[in-house]
């Protein structure tokens, strides 16, 4: 912490010498658009995404009301709304669902034009959004030709990461010609981190006597350079139609080395008390959309889009396990691959008729994922094989989707508007492979949606919505392929296996909100929600032939509900006479849930964050071309009952971030940011109990602060 403070002190002292006064006007257009939108869409603009110098969009979104992120800082695993992860939040890229190969931590804020956060589902964007939807819109054409580049260097503090820095480079170019325009953005990040964790295992027999005590210390080195490109070209046709090609390309290389060493003081050690695994992979993602826009003479508008996505990954994993008192190590080599291809075709027709804005369209998609696995078992392995030969496994999963939807946005009166929609969807899934049974499933879904906006006064309004949403199982959860752990298979470290009979989760939802807008850029809101989920999915852990296996299964009904509060305003609105240039923002969310088939207390939905809060302040200095800001995020933890035999506990998370921006001139600026300044360890506890006894594992994962300095320059036309 002292070193990080020194960085900021030196940064501010050096740049305070430039006493060049600058003023910037901020238009409150986004807040006005949110106020008028019946669907209550919150738009997070590019400036807000870039403000703190975050290297992933997940880290940038954690300050948005009602959104939390999983994983450790800088390596977020998923984005959650209403505290719900595990697929309850629909993530879209340019309005289309992301593929299974897409990771939210792979997308840099530099590539994004805006992010649209929708707490209720809409017929056009899809109803696979029990918690809500997040639509990431990639950078579009600039209104004028421009060139810009940015170069940054981030260093993670701590002894483990000493001397290891992460460079990042980004560039943007755009231009216009007669009847066409283009934009190209690219980002390179050379990510490199080192982390440690410790697992403490305790086992008890049926009488409660201690029969296992083990401590496992793990060190992991994660190196993953990546290159992202978003080329976009738009043409204006002679008849006035617009044709746009939007693309996203990503290439990533992963070098992950993990070493674990255990000490067992009571009970039997694992087969390999010291082991090392080296996972190396390279992955490529290509996403291409071709969009046609046509404005008819009768006022009707056609929007048709054809898209294709290709993802491929090639990986090699080498596991070296050292048994007690063994002179030689067991070496297990696994070569694997994954390929996923999908094609989408959708369109919508919209037209205004008096007080009605009508919308109708279709959405079709076909996708297939294939995986291969080739394992080489060295002599001495306890797994029985025929002649120690190479063998291969092939897995396949597919999903076809067809949806038809209609929607009517009706302005009943100046103070009242209603949006009513209906979406009918049919999905067909299937799995196959040389070690799997062929399983197919067809699902029909009908989703009515109604949302209403009522203006009490010009600045105050009420919102209400009733929705029918669902959550489909992923292709990985449907496939019977088994993902095995290399060492220490147990009830708390079980092999993973899919379930081809898994049914989709369906939910009825109710949303209510009160909003008040005042001043130029100020608002407060209070909202509440409730969801009743049918066929909720939980993980069931069973021992089969001496091996522990975790399989997803449907478990009846679940209910979740909560409240959210949000406020943003200039300091002068709260404290008359305060210095200008201070902007405050704060939000909090409290979430509850209950799974009916699991006995309480604590029978919450798996992984739900019960409480989250965020406060921030930004200050644009009047005498200097400097902007400062700080943000504090908090995520609650606590105990949760995951099934009749398993439970978990998660510690609270506290994250403090700061930034400072110095505008050198109209084209250049320096940005310094610090994330996770508190460097709090992540703590968790998992437990399992059955008729033979109980087992629990406490895990502590280290985290460190990260400081980043970047230079940003606009080259002009």
XYZ file of C-alpha atoms in Angstrom:
717
model
C 0.000 0.000 0.000
C 2.770 2.581 0.791
C 4.423 1.960 -2.569
C 1.141 2.458 -4.428
C 0.517 5.720 -2.560
C 3.990 6.940 -3.557
C 3.212 6.310 -7.236
C 0.119 8.467 -7.015
C 1.841 11.212 -5.011
C 4.686 11.514 -7.522
C 2.220 11.438 -10.415
C 0.094 14.283 -9.017
C 3.072 16.369 -7.891
C 4.720 16.218 -11.301
C 1.604 17.071 -13.290
C 0.338 19.812 -10.983
C 2.982 22.095 -12.496
C 0.865 22.404 -15.627
C -1.677 25.023 -14.520
C -3.706 25.141 -17.695
C -7.374 25.566 -16.941
C -9.755 23.503 -18.991
C -13.484 23.003 -18.741
C -15.462 20.127 -20.147
C -19.209 20.088 -20.646
C -20.970 16.775 -20.086
C -24.340 16.303 -21.663
C -26.819 14.234 -19.701
C -28.183 12.558 -22.818
C -27.850 9.012 -21.454
C -29.793 9.799 -18.301
C -32.496 11.456 -20.405
C -32.675 8.394 -22.686
C -33.007 6.124 -19.668
C -35.794 8.305 -18.297
C -37.800 7.997 -21.523
C -37.152 4.298 -22.187
C -40.003 2.030 -21.116
C -37.617 -0.916 -20.771
C -35.297 0.948 -18.330
C -32.038 0.407 -20.176
C -28.912 1.734 -18.467
C -26.240 2.734 -20.979
C -22.606 2.723 -19.839
C -20.687 4.930 -22.253
C -17.149 4.659 -23.523
C -15.783 7.396 -21.249
C -17.122 5.652 -18.173
C -15.703 2.297 -19.283
C -12.221 3.774 -19.785
C -12.164 6.038 -16.731
C -10.309 3.729 -14.341
C -7.985 2.174 -16.903
C -9.430 -1.328 -16.436
C -8.014 -3.954 -18.745
C -11.191 -6.050 -18.968
C -14.806 -5.018 -19.471
C -15.837 -7.137 -16.481
C -13.689 -5.049 -14.129
C -15.116 -1.860 -15.647
C -18.715 -3.003 -15.137
C -18.353 -3.895 -11.459
C -19.171 -0.245 -10.590
C -22.526 -0.389 -12.406
C -25.541 -0.737 -10.069
C -26.683 -4.315 -9.565
C -23.666 -5.894 -11.308
C -21.048 -8.039 -9.603
C -18.209 -10.092 -11.070
C -16.740 -13.432 -10.088
C -13.090 -14.405 -10.019
C -10.115 -12.387 -8.842
C -9.408 -8.774 -9.932
C -8.154 -8.607 -13.496
C -9.246 -12.182 -14.205
C -13.027 -12.046 -13.845
C -14.860 -15.293 -14.537
C -18.377 -14.019 -15.222
C -20.702 -11.025 -14.996
C -23.656 -11.300 -12.622
C -26.899 -9.386 -12.238
C -29.065 -9.746 -9.139
C -26.045 -11.580 -7.707
C -26.711 -14.565 -9.996
C -24.012 -16.132 -12.120
C -23.962 -19.538 -13.778
C -25.816 -18.425 -16.920
C -28.707 -16.517 -15.348
C -27.403 -13.301 -16.919
C -27.650 -13.118 -20.717
C -24.485 -11.672 -22.286
C -24.817 -10.371 -25.841
C -22.249 -9.107 -28.312
C -23.815 -6.639 -30.745
C -27.241 -8.033 -29.844
C -26.335 -11.710 -30.379
C -25.678 -14.327 -27.655
C -21.965 -14.974 -27.166
C -20.580 -18.415 -27.955
C -19.302 -20.850 -25.350
C -15.737 -20.017 -26.372
C -16.185 -16.335 -25.552
C -14.796 -15.203 -22.207
C -15.827 -11.845 -20.784
C -12.334 -11.265 -19.391
C -10.963 -11.422 -22.941
C -12.596 -8.162 -24.065
C -10.819 -4.868 -23.515
C -12.880 -1.699 -22.866
C -10.892 -0.051 -25.671
C -12.881 -2.093 -28.196
C -16.312 -1.126 -26.880
C -18.600 1.713 -27.918
C -21.062 1.220 -25.058
C -22.649 -1.394 -22.803
C -26.425 -1.639 -22.435
C -27.680 -3.073 -19.136
C -31.295 -4.297 -19.187
C -32.848 -5.544 -15.959
C -35.906 -6.920 -17.741
C -36.059 -9.047 -20.868
C -37.276 -7.829 -24.256
C -38.865 -9.811 -27.063
C -36.310 -8.667 -29.643
C -33.123 -9.409 -27.670
C -34.289 -12.726 -26.225
C -35.755 -14.069 -23.022
C -32.884 -16.298 -21.895
C -32.303 -13.675 -19.224
C -33.719 -14.611 -15.835
C -31.486 -12.085 -14.056
C -31.248 -9.619 -16.961
C -29.217 -8.878 -20.093
C -25.946 -7.122 -20.849
C -25.396 -6.104 -24.472
C -21.819 -5.207 -25.412
C -21.692 -2.977 -28.494
C -18.360 -2.880 -30.287
C -16.850 0.360 -31.553
C -18.624 1.911 -34.502
C -17.605 4.334 -37.206
C -16.457 7.733 -36.018
C -18.264 10.811 -37.288
C -14.976 12.039 -38.715
C -11.627 10.575 -39.672
C -9.338 10.125 -36.723
C -6.281 8.256 -35.494
C -5.344 7.465 -31.926
C -3.060 5.172 -30.020
C -2.526 4.269 -26.387
C 0.349 2.540 -24.649
C 0.213 1.317 -21.076
C 2.230 -0.657 -18.578
C 0.683 -2.349 -15.550
C 2.571 -3.821 -12.630
C 1.082 -6.109 -10.007
C 2.560 -5.381 -6.596
C 3.895 -8.062 -4.246
C 6.945 -10.281 -3.946
C 5.540 -12.949 -6.285
C 5.044 -10.518 -9.185
C 8.179 -8.465 -8.618
C 9.641 -7.411 -11.948
C 6.704 -8.800 -13.931
C 4.766 -6.172 -15.846
C 1.886 -6.368 -18.291
C 2.222 -4.137 -21.374
C -0.772 -3.153 -23.465
C -1.047 -1.315 -26.769
C -4.180 -0.135 -28.525
C -4.857 1.793 -31.717
C -7.921 3.181 -33.441
C -8.282 4.375 -37.029
C -11.404 5.512 -38.842
C -12.218 7.330 -42.041
C -14.885 8.126 -44.598
C -15.166 8.077 -48.335
C -17.929 8.686 -50.835
C -20.672 6.290 -49.793
C -18.591 4.305 -47.329
C -16.761 4.512 -44.016
C -14.529 2.298 -41.930
C -13.213 1.877 -38.402
C -10.513 -0.402 -37.052
C -9.599 -0.884 -33.407
C -6.945 -3.216 -32.066
C -5.653 -4.112 -28.611
C -2.652 -6.176 -27.570
C -2.222 -7.217 -23.928
C 0.727 -9.234 -22.645
C -0.860 -10.493 -19.431
C 1.407 -12.149 -16.867
C 0.493 -12.939 -13.237
C 1.667 -15.153 -10.407
C -0.628 -16.212 -7.571
C -0.624 -18.584 -4.626
C -3.344 -20.398 -2.728
C -3.563 -22.727 0.241
C -6.128 -25.466 0.899
C -6.638 -26.843 4.421
C -8.573 -30.123 4.477
C -10.150 -31.639 7.582
C -11.958 -34.974 7.682
C -14.120 -36.452 10.447
C -15.570 -39.920 10.913
C -19.187 -40.626 11.755
C -18.455 -40.188 15.468
C -16.887 -36.760 14.882
C -13.273 -37.853 15.448
C -10.622 -36.171 13.283
C -9.249 -38.617 10.713
C -7.702 -36.279 8.114
C -5.604 -33.140 8.291
C -3.912 -31.961 5.114
C -2.518 -28.670 3.826
C -1.859 -28.119 0.118
C 0.040 -25.064 -1.097
C -0.255 -24.131 -4.777
C 1.649 -21.678 -6.918
C 0.378 -20.712 -10.371
C 2.025 -18.741 -13.153
C -0.411 -17.435 -15.769
C 0.927 -16.001 -19.038
C -1.647 -15.184 -21.721
C -0.761 -12.663 -24.445
C -3.732 -11.756 -26.636
C -4.540 -9.686 -29.713
C -8.059 -8.375 -30.415
C -9.235 -6.630 -33.590
C -12.635 -5.118 -34.470
C -12.678 -4.115 -38.166
C -15.916 -2.490 -39.342
C -16.929 -1.287 -42.815
C -20.206 0.427 -43.747
C -21.595 1.219 -47.194
C -24.467 3.502 -48.173
C -26.189 2.042 -51.237
C -27.661 4.185 -54.048
C -31.223 3.636 -52.770
C -30.277 4.855 -49.287
C -29.950 1.409 -47.720
C -27.018 0.715 -45.405
C -24.863 -2.404 -45.428
C -22.457 -2.909 -42.505
C -19.854 -5.558 -41.806
C -18.849 -5.767 -38.133
C -16.126 -8.229 -37.117
C -14.385 -9.342 -33.949
C -11.143 -11.322 -34.117
C -9.188 -12.633 -31.163
C -6.020 -14.682 -30.878
C -4.779 -15.796 -27.486
C -1.969 -17.985 -26.207
C -2.096 -19.474 -22.722
C 0.810 -20.827 -20.704
C -0.396 -21.970 -17.287
C 1.965 -23.727 -14.895
C 0.700 -24.987 -11.544
C 2.697 -26.708 -8.815
C 1.170 -28.154 -5.645
C 2.820 -29.556 -2.540
C 0.889 -31.134 0.316
C 1.597 -32.084 3.919
C -0.680 -34.726 5.461
C -0.292 -34.938 9.249
C -3.328 -37.153 9.916
C -4.695 -39.749 7.515
C -3.497 -41.026 4.164
C -1.747 -38.739 1.644
C -3.055 -38.343 -1.871
C -1.554 -40.488 -4.660
C 0.747 -37.591 -5.668
C 1.569 -35.270 -2.741
C 3.807 -33.207 -5.020
C 2.630 -32.556 -8.554
C 3.160 -30.146 -11.401
C 0.858 -29.480 -14.330
C 1.640 -27.469 -17.448
C -1.301 -26.411 -19.581
C -0.502 -24.746 -22.889
C -3.149 -23.667 -25.361
C -3.803 -21.300 -28.211
C -7.286 -20.179 -29.142
C -8.802 -18.124 -31.938
C -12.233 -16.542 -32.177
C -13.806 -14.956 -35.258
C -17.201 -13.285 -35.088
C -18.641 -11.650 -38.210
C -21.976 -9.888 -38.729
C -23.430 -8.487 -41.945
C -26.313 -6.071 -41.343
C -28.731 -4.585 -43.866
C -30.897 -1.559 -42.976
C -33.728 -0.390 -45.203
C -36.039 2.553 -44.573
C -39.274 2.178 -46.527
C -41.264 5.040 -47.983
C -44.268 4.034 -45.857
C -42.269 4.586 -42.660
C -41.439 0.921 -42.128
C -37.862 -0.075 -41.313
C -36.152 -3.407 -42.023
C -33.141 -4.572 -40.011
C -31.721 -7.917 -41.201
C -28.530 -9.497 -39.864
C -26.526 -12.549 -40.915
C -23.780 -13.711 -38.560
C -21.183 -16.433 -38.190
C -18.876 -17.368 -35.334
C -15.896 -19.709 -35.272
C -13.957 -20.697 -32.168
C -11.098 -23.153 -31.957
C -8.723 -24.185 -29.209
C -5.745 -26.542 -29.247
C -4.318 -27.535 -25.898
C -1.714 -29.760 -24.330
C -1.672 -30.660 -20.641
C 1.227 -32.436 -18.979
C 0.730 -33.706 -15.445
C 3.695 -34.933 -13.418
C 2.807 -36.623 -10.158
C 5.319 -37.739 -7.545
C 4.173 -40.505 -5.204
C 5.599 -40.830 -1.670
C 9.064 -42.439 -1.638
C 8.940 -42.878 -5.423
C 12.078 -42.293 -7.445
C 10.234 -41.640 -10.704
C 7.232 -39.550 -11.513
C 4.042 -40.513 -13.255
C 3.585 -38.462 -16.408
C 0.165 -38.074 -17.978
C -0.127 -36.225 -21.290
C -3.473 -35.074 -22.683
C -3.863 -33.447 -26.077
C -7.264 -31.849 -26.604
C -9.098 -29.639 -29.025
C -12.380 -27.779 -29.168
C -14.176 -26.304 -32.159
C -17.436 -24.405 -32.135
C -19.173 -22.997 -35.191
C -22.490 -21.201 -35.323
C -24.558 -19.335 -37.881
C -27.299 -16.833 -37.035
C -29.923 -15.236 -39.233
C -32.389 -12.739 -37.865
C -34.402 -9.737 -38.796
C -37.072 -7.368 -37.603
C -39.559 -4.978 -39.134
C -40.644 -1.896 -37.219
C -43.168 0.811 -37.958
C -44.863 3.616 -36.071
C -48.637 3.800 -36.321
C -50.020 6.711 -34.354
C -49.365 6.076 -30.676
C -48.041 2.584 -31.395
C -44.532 1.485 -32.365
C -44.865 -2.044 -33.749
C -42.042 -4.544 -34.054
C -42.019 -8.090 -35.451
C -39.198 -10.386 -36.423
C -37.416 -13.705 -36.277
C -34.182 -15.079 -34.845
C -32.631 -18.342 -36.025
C -29.343 -19.992 -35.113
C -27.513 -23.268 -35.619
C -24.426 -24.195 -33.643
C -22.213 -27.232 -33.116
C -19.334 -27.862 -30.740
C -16.881 -30.751 -31.078
C -14.127 -31.759 -28.696
C -11.379 -34.331 -28.904
C -9.247 -35.817 -26.157
C -6.156 -37.971 -26.620
C -4.495 -39.270 -23.469
C -1.115 -40.977 -23.121
C -0.737 -42.917 -19.878
C 2.823 -43.638 -18.889
C 3.918 -46.930 -17.246
C 3.114 -47.005 -13.574
C -0.264 -45.320 -13.908
C -2.906 -46.980 -11.772
C -5.510 -46.659 -14.544
C -5.922 -49.948 -16.417
C -5.268 -49.623 -20.141
C -4.682 -52.125 -22.894
C -1.019 -52.246 -23.786
C -0.347 -48.638 -22.724
C -1.650 -47.384 -26.062
C -2.822 -44.008 -27.138
C -6.591 -43.688 -27.318
C -8.857 -40.912 -28.442
C -12.295 -39.666 -27.490
C -14.637 -37.547 -29.582
C -17.551 -35.524 -28.203
C -20.145 -33.483 -30.040
C -23.035 -31.238 -29.073
C -25.375 -29.143 -31.199
C -28.128 -26.626 -30.709
C -30.659 -25.250 -33.190
C -32.896 -22.294 -32.346
C -35.815 -20.599 -34.060
C -37.680 -17.707 -32.471
C -40.546 -15.506 -33.649
C -41.448 -12.341 -31.757
C -43.789 -9.354 -31.797
C -43.766 -6.230 -29.668
C -45.932 -3.126 -29.337
C -44.722 0.043 -27.613
C -47.872 2.010 -26.915
C -47.978 5.591 -25.662
C -51.366 5.603 -23.950
C -51.056 9.173 -22.660
C -48.345 11.726 -21.981
C -47.784 10.157 -18.560
C -48.307 6.492 -19.453
C -46.600 4.081 -21.863
C -46.715 0.298 -22.136
C -44.506 -2.208 -23.939
C -46.075 -5.620 -24.560
C -44.309 -8.452 -26.340
C -44.555 -12.151 -27.094
C -41.678 -14.437 -28.056
C -42.114 -18.043 -29.196
C -38.991 -20.133 -29.301
C -38.177 -23.707 -30.232
C -34.801 -25.229 -29.386
C -33.353 -28.583 -30.331
C -30.246 -29.911 -28.594
C -28.269 -33.078 -29.107
C -25.082 -34.797 -27.963
C -23.056 -37.579 -29.568
C -19.586 -39.093 -29.655
C -17.621 -42.308 -29.857
C -17.962 -42.841 -26.076
C -21.417 -41.253 -25.667
C -24.989 -42.219 -26.362
C -26.845 -40.092 -28.894
C -29.339 -37.946 -26.991
C -31.661 -35.336 -28.526
C -34.136 -32.990 -26.900
C -36.717 -30.532 -28.237
C -37.982 -27.616 -26.129
C -40.824 -25.173 -26.835
C -40.935 -21.863 -24.978
C -43.580 -19.138 -25.020
C -42.588 -15.911 -23.277
C -45.058 -13.057 -22.727
C -43.596 -9.738 -21.519
C -45.323 -6.580 -20.304
C -43.615 -3.408 -19.067
C -45.216 -0.114 -18.082
C -43.912 3.390 -17.329
C -46.007 5.941 -15.451
C -44.834 9.529 -14.876
C -45.950 10.934 -11.533
C -44.353 14.292 -12.351
C -41.945 15.446 -15.019
C -39.027 14.292 -12.853
C -40.586 11.310 -11.032
C -41.844 8.035 -12.446
C -42.805 4.460 -11.670
C -41.947 1.314 -13.595
C -43.493 -2.151 -13.517
C -42.811 -5.289 -15.521
C -43.950 -8.917 -15.718
C -41.802 -11.316 -17.734
C -41.490 -14.995 -18.599
C -37.833 -15.979 -19.035
C -35.728 -19.125 -19.126
C -32.198 -20.497 -18.918
C -31.035 -23.241 -21.275
C -28.405 -25.787 -20.232
C -25.044 -25.217 -21.878
C -23.787 -27.706 -24.424
C -21.058 -28.691 -21.960
C -23.629 -29.459 -19.244
C -25.598 -31.645 -21.648
C -22.651 -33.743 -22.874
C -21.813 -36.916 -20.941
C -18.101 -36.216 -21.266
C -16.299 -36.536 -17.947
C -13.708 -33.943 -16.865
C -11.335 -35.611 -14.425
C -9.121 -34.157 -11.733
C -5.474 -35.207 -11.887
C -5.071 -35.793 -8.154
C -7.087 -36.038 -4.926
C -10.502 -36.958 -6.290
C -12.941 -36.398 -3.410
C -16.451 -35.202 -2.669
C -15.115 -31.628 -2.715
C -12.881 -32.168 -5.762
C -15.056 -34.366 -7.935
C -14.919 -35.227 -11.617
C -17.426 -33.249 -13.729
C -19.943 -34.945 -15.998
C -22.845 -33.586 -18.035
C -26.482 -34.659 -18.013
C -28.236 -35.045 -21.405
C -31.639 -35.132 -19.652
C -31.202 -31.685 -18.118
C -34.294 -29.519 -18.625
C -34.244 -25.726 -19.050
C -35.044 -23.517 -16.081
C -38.133 -21.310 -16.516
C -39.105 -18.295 -14.471
C -41.887 -15.792 -13.938
C -40.596 -12.372 -12.936
C -41.934 -9.173 -11.423
C -40.032 -5.857 -11.413
C -41.016 -2.559 -9.751
C -39.052 0.692 -9.632
C -39.280 4.337 -8.587
C -36.998 6.924 -10.241
C -36.440 10.616 -9.747
C -34.330 12.797 -12.040
C -33.171 16.242 -10.982
C -30.552 18.717 -12.111
C -28.381 18.273 -15.139
C -26.858 14.882 -14.368
C -28.485 13.628 -11.170
C -30.926 10.855 -10.324
C -32.003 8.447 -7.590
C -33.855 5.171 -7.949
C -35.203 2.346 -5.828
C -36.274 -0.956 -7.327
C -37.356 -4.412 -6.263
C -37.685 -7.703 -8.108
C -38.903 -11.266 -7.628
C -38.395 -14.444 -9.668
C -40.010 -17.865 -9.312
C -37.820 -20.443 -11.068
C -38.974 -23.913 -12.112
C -36.603 -26.885 -12.634
C -33.694 -25.067 -10.985
C -30.326 -26.745 -11.584
C -28.000 -27.854 -8.795
C -24.926 -30.108 -8.729
C -25.383 -33.594 -7.277
C -22.293 -35.401 -6.011
C -22.217 -39.191 -5.961
C -19.539 -41.843 -5.557
C -19.530 -44.323 -8.443
C -17.114 -47.241 -8.271
C -14.859 -45.414 -5.826
C -14.796 -42.203 -7.906
C -16.598 -39.009 -6.914
C -18.626 -37.447 -9.751
C -20.533 -34.143 -9.848
C -23.491 -33.992 -12.245
C -25.987 -31.140 -12.832
C -29.607 -32.070 -12.146
C -32.991 -30.353 -11.970
C -34.235 -29.827 -8.419
C -37.708 -28.314 -8.507
C -38.635 -24.755 -7.552
C -36.559 -21.804 -6.379
C -37.483 -18.232 -5.464
C -35.246 -15.181 -5.549
C -36.026 -11.569 -4.681
C -34.202 -8.379 -3.792
C -33.945 -4.599 -3.691
C -31.577 -2.177 -5.434
C -30.812 1.478 -4.677
C -28.900 3.891 -6.910
C -27.906 7.556 -6.727
C -25.655 9.863 -8.747
C -25.398 13.613 -8.452
C -22.976 16.557 -8.285
C -21.777 17.293 -4.752
C -23.315 20.764 -4.999
C -26.773 19.176 -5.229
C -26.233 17.611 -1.808
C -24.109 20.309 -0.164
C -25.001 23.831 -1.349
C -21.910 25.978 -1.606
C -19.578 23.000 -2.138
C -16.753 23.320 -4.631
C -17.801 22.552 -8.224
C -16.479 19.638 -10.215
C -17.264 16.837 -7.729
C -19.488 13.995 -8.963
C -20.775 11.373 -6.510
C -22.319 7.975 -7.214
C -23.455 5.154 -4.956
C -25.468 1.974 -5.260
C -26.332 -1.096 -3.249
C -28.204 -4.344 -3.801
C -29.576 -6.915 -1.385
C -30.503 -10.330 -2.792
C -32.272 -13.316 -1.256
C -33.126 -16.751 -2.623
C -34.495 -20.100 -1.499
C -34.355 -23.542 -3.148
C -37.421 -25.498 -2.010
C -35.902 -28.991 -2.271
C -32.858 -28.153 -0.121
C -33.313 -27.947 3.653
C -32.422 -24.631 5.285
C -31.043 -22.500 6.652
C -28.946 -20.934 3.896
C -30.576 -22.860 1.031
C -29.691 -20.112 -1.443
C -29.090 -20.381 -5.177
C -25.496 -21.506 -5.807
C -23.029 -18.630 -6.038
C -25.547 -15.817 -5.469
C -23.982 -12.673 -3.995
C -26.285 -11.692 -1.095
C -25.152 -8.072 -0.798
C -23.132 -5.654 -2.931
C -22.404 -1.943 -2.754
C -20.281 0.606 -4.570
C -19.415 4.238 -3.876
C -17.326 6.561 -6.003
C -16.306 10.166 -6.416
C -14.758 11.985 -9.376
C -13.304 15.484 -9.298
C -12.509 17.609 -12.323
C -10.117 20.285 -11.098
C -10.860 23.843 -12.207
C -7.320 25.210 -11.939
C -5.527 22.234 -13.484
C -6.189 19.953 -16.460
C -6.457 17.026 -14.039
C -9.314 14.693 -13.139
C -9.166 12.462 -10.071
C -11.392 9.626 -8.958
C -11.783 6.846 -6.419
C -14.133 3.884 -6.172
C -14.823 1.333 -3.433
C -16.648 -1.936 -4.118
C -17.962 -4.391 -1.561
C -19.400 -7.885 -2.048
C -20.899 -9.785 0.845
C -20.355 -13.455 1.512
C -21.707 -15.903 4.055
C -22.879 -19.488 4.243
C -24.957 -21.297 1.628
C -26.500 -24.772 1.559
C -25.948 -26.176 -1.953
C -27.604 -29.580 -1.530
C -28.601 -31.972 1.240
C -24.935 -32.956 1.671
C -22.878 -29.974 0.472
C -22.465 -26.437 1.776
C -20.199 -23.485 1.084
C -19.053 -20.279 2.691
C -17.528 -17.240 0.955
C -15.688 -14.345 2.534
C -16.469 -10.710 1.821
C -14.671 -8.862 -0.973
C -13.414 -5.300 -0.681
C -11.807 -3.512 -3.618
C -10.472 0.033 -3.728
C -9.513 1.693 -7.017
C -8.209 5.143 -7.960
C -7.335 7.012 -11.125
C -5.751 10.298 -12.169
C -5.964 11.815 -15.646
C -3.717 14.665 -16.844
C -4.549 16.351 -20.159
C -1.284 17.530 -21.647
C -2.999 19.247 -24.570
C -6.006 18.800 -26.824
C -4.594 15.563 -28.234
C -2.518 13.951 -25.487
C -3.124 12.789 -21.951
C -1.626 10.574 -19.265
C -3.792 8.196 -17.249
C -2.666 6.501 -14.065
C -4.849 3.973 -12.311
C -4.610 1.583 -9.399
C -6.876 -1.413 -8.810
C -7.382 -3.704 -5.820
C -5.330 -1.433 -3.571
C -6.403 -3.349 -0.451
C -4.953 -6.601 -1.820
C -7.406 -8.698 0.194
C -7.062 -12.481 0.064
C -10.049 -14.432 -1.248
C -11.332 -16.906 1.349
C -13.827 -19.716 0.866
C -14.944 -22.887 2.620
C -16.612 -26.001 1.194
C -18.014 -28.926 3.187
C -19.600 -32.308 2.551
C -21.310 -34.706 4.951
C -22.801 -38.196 4.525
C -23.337 -41.327 6.613
C -19.592 -42.076 6.600
C -18.484 -38.743 8.041
C -17.657 -35.258 6.793
C -15.011 -33.370 4.856
C -14.278 -29.658 4.642
C -11.762 -27.574 2.709
C -10.805 -23.986 3.517
C -9.167 -22.076 0.642
C -7.243 -18.806 0.754
C -6.150 -17.228 -2.545
C -3.738 -14.323 -2.632
C -4.430 -11.139 -4.594
C -2.312 -8.045 -5.153
C -2.745 -4.426 -6.136
C -2.116 -3.414 -9.737
C -0.851 -0.007 -10.869
C -1.051 1.046 -14.515
C 0.365 4.072 -16.327
C -0.782 4.847 -19.879
C -0.135 7.503 -22.491
C -3.001 8.313 -24.878
C -2.617 10.390 -28.022
C -4.985 11.453 -30.825
C -3.221 11.909 -34.142
C -6.092 13.876 -35.635
C -7.342 13.545 -39.207
